[in-house]
mmCIF file of C-alpha atoms in Angstrom:
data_model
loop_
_atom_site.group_PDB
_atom_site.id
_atom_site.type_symbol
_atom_site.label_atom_id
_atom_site.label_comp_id
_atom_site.label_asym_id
_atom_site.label_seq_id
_atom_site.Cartn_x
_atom_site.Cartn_y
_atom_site.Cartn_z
ATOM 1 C CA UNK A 171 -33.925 -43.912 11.130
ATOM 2 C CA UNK A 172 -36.956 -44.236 12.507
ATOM 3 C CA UNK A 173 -40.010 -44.035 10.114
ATOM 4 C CA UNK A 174 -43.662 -43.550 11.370
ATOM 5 C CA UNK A 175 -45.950 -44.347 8.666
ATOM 6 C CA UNK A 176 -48.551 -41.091 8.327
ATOM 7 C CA UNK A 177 -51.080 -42.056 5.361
ATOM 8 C CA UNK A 178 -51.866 -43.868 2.518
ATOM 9 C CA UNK A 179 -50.075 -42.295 -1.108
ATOM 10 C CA UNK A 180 -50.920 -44.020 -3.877
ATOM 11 C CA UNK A 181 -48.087 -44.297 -6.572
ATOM 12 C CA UNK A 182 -48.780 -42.652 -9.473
ATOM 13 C CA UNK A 183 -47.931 -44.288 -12.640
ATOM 14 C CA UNK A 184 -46.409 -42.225 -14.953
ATOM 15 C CA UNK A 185 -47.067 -41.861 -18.841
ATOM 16 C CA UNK A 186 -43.502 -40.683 -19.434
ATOM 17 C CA UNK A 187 -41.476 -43.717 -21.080
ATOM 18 C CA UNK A 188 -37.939 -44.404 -20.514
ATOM 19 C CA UNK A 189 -35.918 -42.822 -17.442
ATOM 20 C CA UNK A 190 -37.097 -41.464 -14.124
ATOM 21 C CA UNK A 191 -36.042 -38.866 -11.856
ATOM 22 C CA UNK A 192 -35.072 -39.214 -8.319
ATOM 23 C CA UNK A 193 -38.835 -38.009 -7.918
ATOM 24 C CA UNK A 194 -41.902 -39.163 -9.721
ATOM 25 C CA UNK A 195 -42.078 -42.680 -8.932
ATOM 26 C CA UNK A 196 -42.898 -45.097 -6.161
ATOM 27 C CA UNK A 197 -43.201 -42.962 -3.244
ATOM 28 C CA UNK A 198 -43.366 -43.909 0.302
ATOM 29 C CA UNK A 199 -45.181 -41.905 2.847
ATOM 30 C CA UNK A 200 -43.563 -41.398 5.585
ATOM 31 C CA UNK A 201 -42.306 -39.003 8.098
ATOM 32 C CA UNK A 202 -40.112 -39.165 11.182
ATOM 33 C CA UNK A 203 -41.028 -39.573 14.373
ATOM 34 C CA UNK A 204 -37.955 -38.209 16.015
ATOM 35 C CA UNK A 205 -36.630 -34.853 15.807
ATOM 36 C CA UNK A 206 -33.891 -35.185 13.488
ATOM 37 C CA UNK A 207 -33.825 -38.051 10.416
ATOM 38 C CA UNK A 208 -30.124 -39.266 9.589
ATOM 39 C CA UNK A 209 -30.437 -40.108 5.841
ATOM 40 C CA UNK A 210 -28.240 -42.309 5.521
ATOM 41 C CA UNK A 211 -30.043 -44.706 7.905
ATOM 42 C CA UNK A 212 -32.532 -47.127 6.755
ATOM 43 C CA UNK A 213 -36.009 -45.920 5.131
ATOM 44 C CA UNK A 214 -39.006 -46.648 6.632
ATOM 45 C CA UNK A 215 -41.849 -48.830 4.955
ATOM 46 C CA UNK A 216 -41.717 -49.248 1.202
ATOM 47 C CA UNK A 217 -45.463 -48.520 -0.510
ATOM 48 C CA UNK A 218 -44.131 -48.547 -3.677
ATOM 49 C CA UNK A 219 -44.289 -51.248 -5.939
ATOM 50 C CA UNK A 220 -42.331 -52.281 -9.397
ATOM 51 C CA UNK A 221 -39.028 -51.191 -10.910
ATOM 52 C CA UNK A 222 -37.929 -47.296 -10.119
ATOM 53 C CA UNK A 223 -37.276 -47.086 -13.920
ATOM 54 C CA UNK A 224 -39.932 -45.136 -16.198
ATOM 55 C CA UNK A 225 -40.361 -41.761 -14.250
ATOM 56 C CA UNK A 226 -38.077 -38.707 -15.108
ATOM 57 C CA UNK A 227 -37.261 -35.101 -14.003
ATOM 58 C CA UNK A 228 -39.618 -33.559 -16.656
ATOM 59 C CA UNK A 229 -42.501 -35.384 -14.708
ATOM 60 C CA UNK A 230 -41.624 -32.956 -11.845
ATOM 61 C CA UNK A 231 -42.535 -29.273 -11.835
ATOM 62 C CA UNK A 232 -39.274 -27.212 -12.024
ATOM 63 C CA UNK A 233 -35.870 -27.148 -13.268
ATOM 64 C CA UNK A 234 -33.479 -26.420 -10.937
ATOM 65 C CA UNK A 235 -33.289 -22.239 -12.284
ATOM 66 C CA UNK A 236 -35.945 -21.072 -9.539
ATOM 67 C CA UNK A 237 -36.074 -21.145 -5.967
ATOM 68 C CA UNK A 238 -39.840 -20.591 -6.433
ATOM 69 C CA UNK A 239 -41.969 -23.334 -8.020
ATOM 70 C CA UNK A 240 -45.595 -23.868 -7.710
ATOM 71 C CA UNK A 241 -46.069 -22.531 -3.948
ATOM 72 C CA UNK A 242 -42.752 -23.945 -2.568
ATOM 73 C CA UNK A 243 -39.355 -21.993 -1.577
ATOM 74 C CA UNK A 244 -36.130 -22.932 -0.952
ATOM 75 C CA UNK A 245 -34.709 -20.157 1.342
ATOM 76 C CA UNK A 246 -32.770 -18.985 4.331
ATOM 77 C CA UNK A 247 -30.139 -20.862 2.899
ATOM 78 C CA UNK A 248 -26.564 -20.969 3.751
ATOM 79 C CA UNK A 249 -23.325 -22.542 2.432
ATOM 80 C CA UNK A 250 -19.277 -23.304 3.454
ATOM 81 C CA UNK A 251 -17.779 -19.477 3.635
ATOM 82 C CA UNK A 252 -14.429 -20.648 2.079
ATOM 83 C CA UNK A 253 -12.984 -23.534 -0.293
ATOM 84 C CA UNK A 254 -10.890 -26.463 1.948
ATOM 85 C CA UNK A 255 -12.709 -26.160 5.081
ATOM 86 C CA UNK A 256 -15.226 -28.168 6.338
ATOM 87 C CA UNK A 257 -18.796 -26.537 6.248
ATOM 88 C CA UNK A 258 -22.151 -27.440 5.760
ATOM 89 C CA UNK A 259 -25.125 -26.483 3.451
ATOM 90 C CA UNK A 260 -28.429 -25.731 5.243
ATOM 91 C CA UNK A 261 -31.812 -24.611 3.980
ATOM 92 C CA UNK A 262 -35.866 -24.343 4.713
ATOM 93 C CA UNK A 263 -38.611 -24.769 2.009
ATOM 94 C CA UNK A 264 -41.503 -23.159 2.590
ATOM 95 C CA UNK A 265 -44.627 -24.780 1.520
ATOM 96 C CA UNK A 266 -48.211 -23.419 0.262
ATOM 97 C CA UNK A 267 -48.896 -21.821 3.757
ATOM 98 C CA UNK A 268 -45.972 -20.047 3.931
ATOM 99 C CA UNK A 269 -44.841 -21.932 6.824
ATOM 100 C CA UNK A 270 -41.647 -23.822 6.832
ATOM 101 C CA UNK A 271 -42.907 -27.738 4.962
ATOM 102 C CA UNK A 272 -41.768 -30.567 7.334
ATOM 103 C CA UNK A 273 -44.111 -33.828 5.809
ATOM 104 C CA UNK A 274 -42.237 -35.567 2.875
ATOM 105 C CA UNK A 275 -42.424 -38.624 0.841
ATOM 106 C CA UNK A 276 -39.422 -41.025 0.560
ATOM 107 C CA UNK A 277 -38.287 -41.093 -3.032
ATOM 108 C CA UNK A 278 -35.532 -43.788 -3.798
ATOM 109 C CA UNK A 279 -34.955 -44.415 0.227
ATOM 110 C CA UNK A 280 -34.317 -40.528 0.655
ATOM 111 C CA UNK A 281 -36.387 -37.994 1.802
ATOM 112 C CA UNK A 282 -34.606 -35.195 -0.298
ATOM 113 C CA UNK A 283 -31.736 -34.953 -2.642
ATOM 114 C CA UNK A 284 -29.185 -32.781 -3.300
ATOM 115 C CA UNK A 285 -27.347 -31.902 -6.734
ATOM 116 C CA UNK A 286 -24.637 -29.000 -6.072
ATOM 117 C CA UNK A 287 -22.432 -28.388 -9.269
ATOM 118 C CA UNK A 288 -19.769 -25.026 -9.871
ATOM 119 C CA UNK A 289 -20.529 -22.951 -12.643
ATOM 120 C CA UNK A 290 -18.046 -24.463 -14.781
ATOM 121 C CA UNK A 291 -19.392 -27.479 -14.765
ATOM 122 C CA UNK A 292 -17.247 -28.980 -12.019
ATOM 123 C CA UNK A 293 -17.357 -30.223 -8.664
ATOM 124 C CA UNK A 294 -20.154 -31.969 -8.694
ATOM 125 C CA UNK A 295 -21.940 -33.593 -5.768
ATOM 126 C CA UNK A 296 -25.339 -35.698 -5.134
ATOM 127 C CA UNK A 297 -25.697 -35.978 -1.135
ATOM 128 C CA UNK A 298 -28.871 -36.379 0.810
ATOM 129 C CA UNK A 299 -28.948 -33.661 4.192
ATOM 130 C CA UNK A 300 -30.820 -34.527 7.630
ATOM 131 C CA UNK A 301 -34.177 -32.968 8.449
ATOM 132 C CA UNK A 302 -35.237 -31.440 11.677
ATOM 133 C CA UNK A 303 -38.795 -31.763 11.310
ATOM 134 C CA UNK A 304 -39.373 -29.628 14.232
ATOM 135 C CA UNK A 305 -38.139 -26.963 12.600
ATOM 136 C CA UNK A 306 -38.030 -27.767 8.716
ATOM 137 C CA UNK A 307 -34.518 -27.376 8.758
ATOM 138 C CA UNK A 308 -32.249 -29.062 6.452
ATOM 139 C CA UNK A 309 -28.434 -29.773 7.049
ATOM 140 C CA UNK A 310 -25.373 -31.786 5.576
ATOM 141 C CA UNK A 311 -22.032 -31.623 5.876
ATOM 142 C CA UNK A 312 -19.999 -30.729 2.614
ATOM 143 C CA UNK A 313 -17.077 -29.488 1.515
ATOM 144 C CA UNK A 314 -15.465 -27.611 -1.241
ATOM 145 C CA UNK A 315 -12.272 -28.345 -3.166
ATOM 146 C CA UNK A 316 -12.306 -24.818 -5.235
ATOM 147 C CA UNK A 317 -13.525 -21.707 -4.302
ATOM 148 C CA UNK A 318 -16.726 -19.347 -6.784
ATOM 149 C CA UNK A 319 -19.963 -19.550 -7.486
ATOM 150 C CA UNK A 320 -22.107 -22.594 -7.144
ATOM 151 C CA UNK A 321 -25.611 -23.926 -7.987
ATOM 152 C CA UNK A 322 -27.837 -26.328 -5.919
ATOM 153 C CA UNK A 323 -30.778 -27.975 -6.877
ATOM 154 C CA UNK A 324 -32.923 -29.912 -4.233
ATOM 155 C CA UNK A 325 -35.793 -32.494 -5.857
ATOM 156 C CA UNK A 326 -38.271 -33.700 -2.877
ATOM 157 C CA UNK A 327 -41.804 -34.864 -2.621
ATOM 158 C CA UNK A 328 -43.746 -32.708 -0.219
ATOM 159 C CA UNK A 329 -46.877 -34.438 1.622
ATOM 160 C CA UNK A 330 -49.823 -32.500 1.062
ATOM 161 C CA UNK A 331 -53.024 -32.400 3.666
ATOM 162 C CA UNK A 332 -55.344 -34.291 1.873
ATOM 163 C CA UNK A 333 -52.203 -37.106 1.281
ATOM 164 C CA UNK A 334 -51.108 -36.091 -1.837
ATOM 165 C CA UNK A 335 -47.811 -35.369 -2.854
ATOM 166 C CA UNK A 336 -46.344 -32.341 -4.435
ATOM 167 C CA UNK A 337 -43.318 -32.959 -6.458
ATOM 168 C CA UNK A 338 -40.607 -29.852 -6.982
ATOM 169 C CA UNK A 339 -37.551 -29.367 -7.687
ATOM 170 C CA UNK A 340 -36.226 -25.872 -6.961
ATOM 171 C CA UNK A 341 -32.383 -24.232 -7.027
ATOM 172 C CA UNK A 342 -30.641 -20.886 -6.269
ATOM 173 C CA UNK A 343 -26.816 -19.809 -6.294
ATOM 174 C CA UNK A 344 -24.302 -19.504 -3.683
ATOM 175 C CA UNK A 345 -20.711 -18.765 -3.232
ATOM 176 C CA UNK A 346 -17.610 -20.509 -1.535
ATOM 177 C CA UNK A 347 -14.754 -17.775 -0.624
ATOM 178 C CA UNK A 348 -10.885 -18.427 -1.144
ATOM 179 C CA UNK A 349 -8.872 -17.930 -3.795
ATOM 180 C CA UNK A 350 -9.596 -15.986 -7.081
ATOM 181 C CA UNK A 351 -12.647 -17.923 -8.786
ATOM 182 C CA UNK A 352 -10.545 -18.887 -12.412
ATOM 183 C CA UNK A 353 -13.347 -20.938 -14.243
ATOM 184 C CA UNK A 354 -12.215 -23.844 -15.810
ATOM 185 C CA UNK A 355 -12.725 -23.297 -19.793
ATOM 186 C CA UNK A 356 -15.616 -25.796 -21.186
ATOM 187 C CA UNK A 357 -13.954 -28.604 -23.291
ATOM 188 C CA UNK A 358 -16.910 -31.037 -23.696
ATOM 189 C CA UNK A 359 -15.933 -34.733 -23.283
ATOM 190 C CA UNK A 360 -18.162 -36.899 -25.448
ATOM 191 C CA UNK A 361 -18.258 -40.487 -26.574
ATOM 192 C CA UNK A 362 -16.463 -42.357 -23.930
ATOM 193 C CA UNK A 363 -14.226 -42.148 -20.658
ATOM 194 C CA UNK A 364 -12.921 -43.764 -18.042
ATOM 195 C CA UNK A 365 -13.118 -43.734 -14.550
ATOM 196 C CA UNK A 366 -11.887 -46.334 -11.992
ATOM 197 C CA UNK A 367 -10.868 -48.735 -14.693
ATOM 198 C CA UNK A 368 -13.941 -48.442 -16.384
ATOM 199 C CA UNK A 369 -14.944 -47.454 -19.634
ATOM 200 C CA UNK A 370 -18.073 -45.163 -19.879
ATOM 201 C CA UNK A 371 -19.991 -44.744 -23.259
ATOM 202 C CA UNK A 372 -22.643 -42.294 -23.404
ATOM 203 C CA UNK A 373 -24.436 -40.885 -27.078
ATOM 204 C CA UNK A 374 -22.920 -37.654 -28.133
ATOM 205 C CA UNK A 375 -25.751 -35.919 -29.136
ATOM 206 C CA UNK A 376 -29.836 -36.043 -28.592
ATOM 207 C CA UNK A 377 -32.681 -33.980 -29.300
ATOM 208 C CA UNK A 378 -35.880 -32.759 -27.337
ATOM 209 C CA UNK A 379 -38.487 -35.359 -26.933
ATOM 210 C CA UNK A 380 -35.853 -37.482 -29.390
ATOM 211 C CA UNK A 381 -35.069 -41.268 -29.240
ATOM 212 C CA UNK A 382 -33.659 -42.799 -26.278
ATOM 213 C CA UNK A 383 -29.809 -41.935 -25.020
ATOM 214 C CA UNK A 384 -27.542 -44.727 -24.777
ATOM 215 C CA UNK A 385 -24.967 -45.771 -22.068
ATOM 216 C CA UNK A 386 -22.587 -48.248 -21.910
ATOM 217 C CA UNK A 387 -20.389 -49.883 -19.203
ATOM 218 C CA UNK A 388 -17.438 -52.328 -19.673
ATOM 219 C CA UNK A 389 -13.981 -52.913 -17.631
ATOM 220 C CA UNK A 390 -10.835 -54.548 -19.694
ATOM 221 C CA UNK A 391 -12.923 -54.796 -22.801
ATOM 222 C CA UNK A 392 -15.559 -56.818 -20.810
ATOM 223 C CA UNK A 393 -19.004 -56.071 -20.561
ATOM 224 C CA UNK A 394 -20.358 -55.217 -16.939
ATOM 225 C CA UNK A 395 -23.231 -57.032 -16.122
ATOM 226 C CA UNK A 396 -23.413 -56.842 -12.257
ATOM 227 C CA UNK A 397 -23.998 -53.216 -11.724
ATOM 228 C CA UNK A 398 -25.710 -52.773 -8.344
ATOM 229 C CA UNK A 399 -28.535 -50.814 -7.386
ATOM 230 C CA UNK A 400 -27.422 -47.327 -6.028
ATOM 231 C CA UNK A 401 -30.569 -45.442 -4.520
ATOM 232 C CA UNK A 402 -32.676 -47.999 -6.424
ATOM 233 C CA UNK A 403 -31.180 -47.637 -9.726
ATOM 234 C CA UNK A 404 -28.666 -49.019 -11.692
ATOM 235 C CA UNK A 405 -27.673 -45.586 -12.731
ATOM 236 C CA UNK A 406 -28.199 -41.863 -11.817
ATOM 237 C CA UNK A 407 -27.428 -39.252 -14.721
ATOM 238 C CA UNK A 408 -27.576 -35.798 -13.513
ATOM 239 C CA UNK A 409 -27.183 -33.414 -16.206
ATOM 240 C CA UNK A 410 -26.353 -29.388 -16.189
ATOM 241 C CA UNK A 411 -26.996 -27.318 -19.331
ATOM 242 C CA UNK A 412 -23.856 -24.790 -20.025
ATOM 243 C CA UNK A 413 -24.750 -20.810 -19.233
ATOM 244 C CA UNK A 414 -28.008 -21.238 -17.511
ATOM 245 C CA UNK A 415 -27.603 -24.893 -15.641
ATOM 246 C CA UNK A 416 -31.266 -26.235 -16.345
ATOM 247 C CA UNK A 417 -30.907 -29.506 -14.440
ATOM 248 C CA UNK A 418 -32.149 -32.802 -15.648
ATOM 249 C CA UNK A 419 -32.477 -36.057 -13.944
ATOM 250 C CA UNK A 420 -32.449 -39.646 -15.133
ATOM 251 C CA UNK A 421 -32.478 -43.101 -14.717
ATOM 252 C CA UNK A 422 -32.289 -45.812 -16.912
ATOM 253 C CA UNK A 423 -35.309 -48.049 -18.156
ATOM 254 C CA UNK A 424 -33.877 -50.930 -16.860
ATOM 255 C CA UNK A 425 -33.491 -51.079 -13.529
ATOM 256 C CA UNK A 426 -34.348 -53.480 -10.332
ATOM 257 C CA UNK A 427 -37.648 -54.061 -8.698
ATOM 258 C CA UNK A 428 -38.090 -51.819 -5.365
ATOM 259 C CA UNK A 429 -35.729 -53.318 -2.536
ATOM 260 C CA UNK A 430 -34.507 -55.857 -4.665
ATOM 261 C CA UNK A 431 -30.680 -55.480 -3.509
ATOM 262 C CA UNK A 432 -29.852 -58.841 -4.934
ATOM 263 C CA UNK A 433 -30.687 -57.188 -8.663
ATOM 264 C CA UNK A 434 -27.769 -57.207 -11.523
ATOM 265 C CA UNK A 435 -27.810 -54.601 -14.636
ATOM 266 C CA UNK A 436 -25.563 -53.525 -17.133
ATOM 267 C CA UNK A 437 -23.568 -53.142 -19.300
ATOM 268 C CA UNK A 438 -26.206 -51.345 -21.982
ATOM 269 C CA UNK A 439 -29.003 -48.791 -20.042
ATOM 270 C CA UNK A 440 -31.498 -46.935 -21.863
ATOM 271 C CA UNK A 441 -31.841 -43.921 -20.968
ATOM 272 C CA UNK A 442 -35.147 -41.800 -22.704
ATOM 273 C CA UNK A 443 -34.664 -37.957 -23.734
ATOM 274 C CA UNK A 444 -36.003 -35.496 -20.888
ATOM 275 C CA UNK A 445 -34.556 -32.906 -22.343
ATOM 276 C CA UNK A 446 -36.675 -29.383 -22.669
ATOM 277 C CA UNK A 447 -34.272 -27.207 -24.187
ATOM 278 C CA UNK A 448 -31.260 -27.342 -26.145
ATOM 279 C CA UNK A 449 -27.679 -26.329 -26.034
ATOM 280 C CA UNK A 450 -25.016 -28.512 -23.813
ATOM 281 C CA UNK A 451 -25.078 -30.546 -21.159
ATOM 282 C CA UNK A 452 -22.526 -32.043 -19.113
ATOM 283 C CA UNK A 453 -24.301 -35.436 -17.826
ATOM 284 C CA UNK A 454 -22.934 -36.705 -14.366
ATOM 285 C CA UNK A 455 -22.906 -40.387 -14.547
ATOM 286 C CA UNK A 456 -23.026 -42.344 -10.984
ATOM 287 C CA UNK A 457 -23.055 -46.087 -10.850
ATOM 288 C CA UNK A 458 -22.182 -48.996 -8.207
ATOM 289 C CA UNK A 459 -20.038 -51.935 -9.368
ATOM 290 C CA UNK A 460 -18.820 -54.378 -6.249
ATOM 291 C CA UNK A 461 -19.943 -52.221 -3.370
ATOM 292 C CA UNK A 462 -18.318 -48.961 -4.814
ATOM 293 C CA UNK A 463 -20.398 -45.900 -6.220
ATOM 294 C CA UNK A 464 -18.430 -44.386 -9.102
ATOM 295 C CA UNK A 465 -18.718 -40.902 -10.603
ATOM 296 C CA UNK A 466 -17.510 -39.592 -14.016
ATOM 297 C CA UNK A 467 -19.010 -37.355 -16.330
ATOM 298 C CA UNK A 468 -19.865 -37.278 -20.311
ATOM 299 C CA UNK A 469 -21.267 -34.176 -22.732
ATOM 300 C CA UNK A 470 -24.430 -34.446 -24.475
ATOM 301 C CA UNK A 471 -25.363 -31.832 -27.356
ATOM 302 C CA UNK A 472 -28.958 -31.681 -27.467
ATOM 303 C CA UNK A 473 -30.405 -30.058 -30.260
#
């Protein structure tokens, strides 16, 4: 991808402590010079300095229930018709002017990213769709395993004239056709799981504005200490609360410097409380170990 450097964004340093959200960090400030960005091919310039750790979801305005937040929609959006088939979700955000927004910030080498999770708290998925900035048109492949109703929640950095950056995260519903939705009852999984031949530790319970969560990551009884950085972290924790599906987003405190591919973490990651309301969450844990990005998921009761 080809990145044309547009102005100078300072990074903000943020007074939140502990984890960060895919937004609210370094930020690079950029957008492309072609008509269509691939995101999965490499980000332009890095302006950002330091580890991505320290910045969280809360630091962003929304919460993943609106597709309205602070001058910014998410709308003419559209979605696989049926379950099994190939499809793609596509989608415009209007900005302040009312006009579709087509100047972004990179945040952790993506210009946008994209959280879609059933309402039963499965089928989860974190993917990153292509811009057309001639348009403001978003698209990415995806497809669904089960059919019924879904949420998606986009976090994104929007370039502002004066070279500022406005950080959002908005959401809406949508549903995939097929068979009879049957929701999968909730049976929380806390404590520990495995996935991959891993074992995954994560507290049971938390509170708002509460000490710091703690997650753990071992294989045969063995402590792993060479998780990679994924998207500039050595861990992405996407949470949805049960009934309503407030999102969170976090990262651990400890994490690599900016670039630094050659970075080792693990096995313990700190991960600070961003939580705003309480009830249940189910946290989606993604981590890379030996080139592989693995994805299992742990319940939190925050209270």
């Amino acid at each position: 991808m080809t990145l044309r450097i547009t102005r100078t964004v300072l990074a903000l340093a943020l007074a939140t402590p502990g984890l960060a959200g895919c937004g609210g960090g370094s930020h690079d400030s950029a957008t492309t010079a072609s008509s269509t960005t691939s995101m999965g091919s490499t980000p332009g310039t890095s302006r950002g300095a330091g580890s991505m750790a320290g910045m969280n979801m809360g630091a962003m305005d929304g919460d993943g229930t609106s597709a309205t937040v602070s001058g910014y929609s998410l709308v003419k959006v559209t979605n696989p018709a049926k379950a099994g088939k190939a499809g793609q979700i596509s989608f415009v955000i209007d900005g302040p002017s009312g006009k579709p927004q087509t100047d972004f910030t990179l945040q952790q080498t993506k210009l946008l990213h994209l959280y879609v999770v059933r309402n039963d708290l499965t089928g989860f998925q974190h993917i990153h769709p292509n811009l057309d900035v001639k348009t403001g048109l978003w698209t990415v492949p995806v497809t669904f395993a089960k059919p019924g109703p879904y949420r998606m929640v986009i976090e994104f950095e929007a370039l502002t004239a004066d070279g500022t950056f406005d950080d959002r995260i908005l959401g809406t519903n949508f549903t995939v056709g097929g068979a009879k939705y049957v929701p999968a009852p909730y049976t929380p999984v806390t404590g520990k799981t495995s996935v991959d031949g891993y074992d995954v530790s994560l507290d049971e319970t938390s509170t708002i504005n509460g000490p710091p969560l703690h997650l753990n990551i071992t294989k045969g009884g063995v402590p792993v200490t060479d998780l990679q950085p994924y998207l500039e972290s050595f861990a992405h924790v996407t949470g949805f609360r049960e009934g309503d599906l407030k999102a969170v987003h976090v990262h651990p405190t400890e994490g690599p410097k900016k670039g630094d591919l050659s970075a080792r973490g693990g096995p313990l990651l700190t991960l600070a409380s961003v939580f705003t309301a309480v009830g249940k969450y189910r946290m989606f844990i993604e981590f890379q170990d030996a080139g592989q990005v693995h994805l299992t998921s742990l319940d939190v009761q925050v209270s």
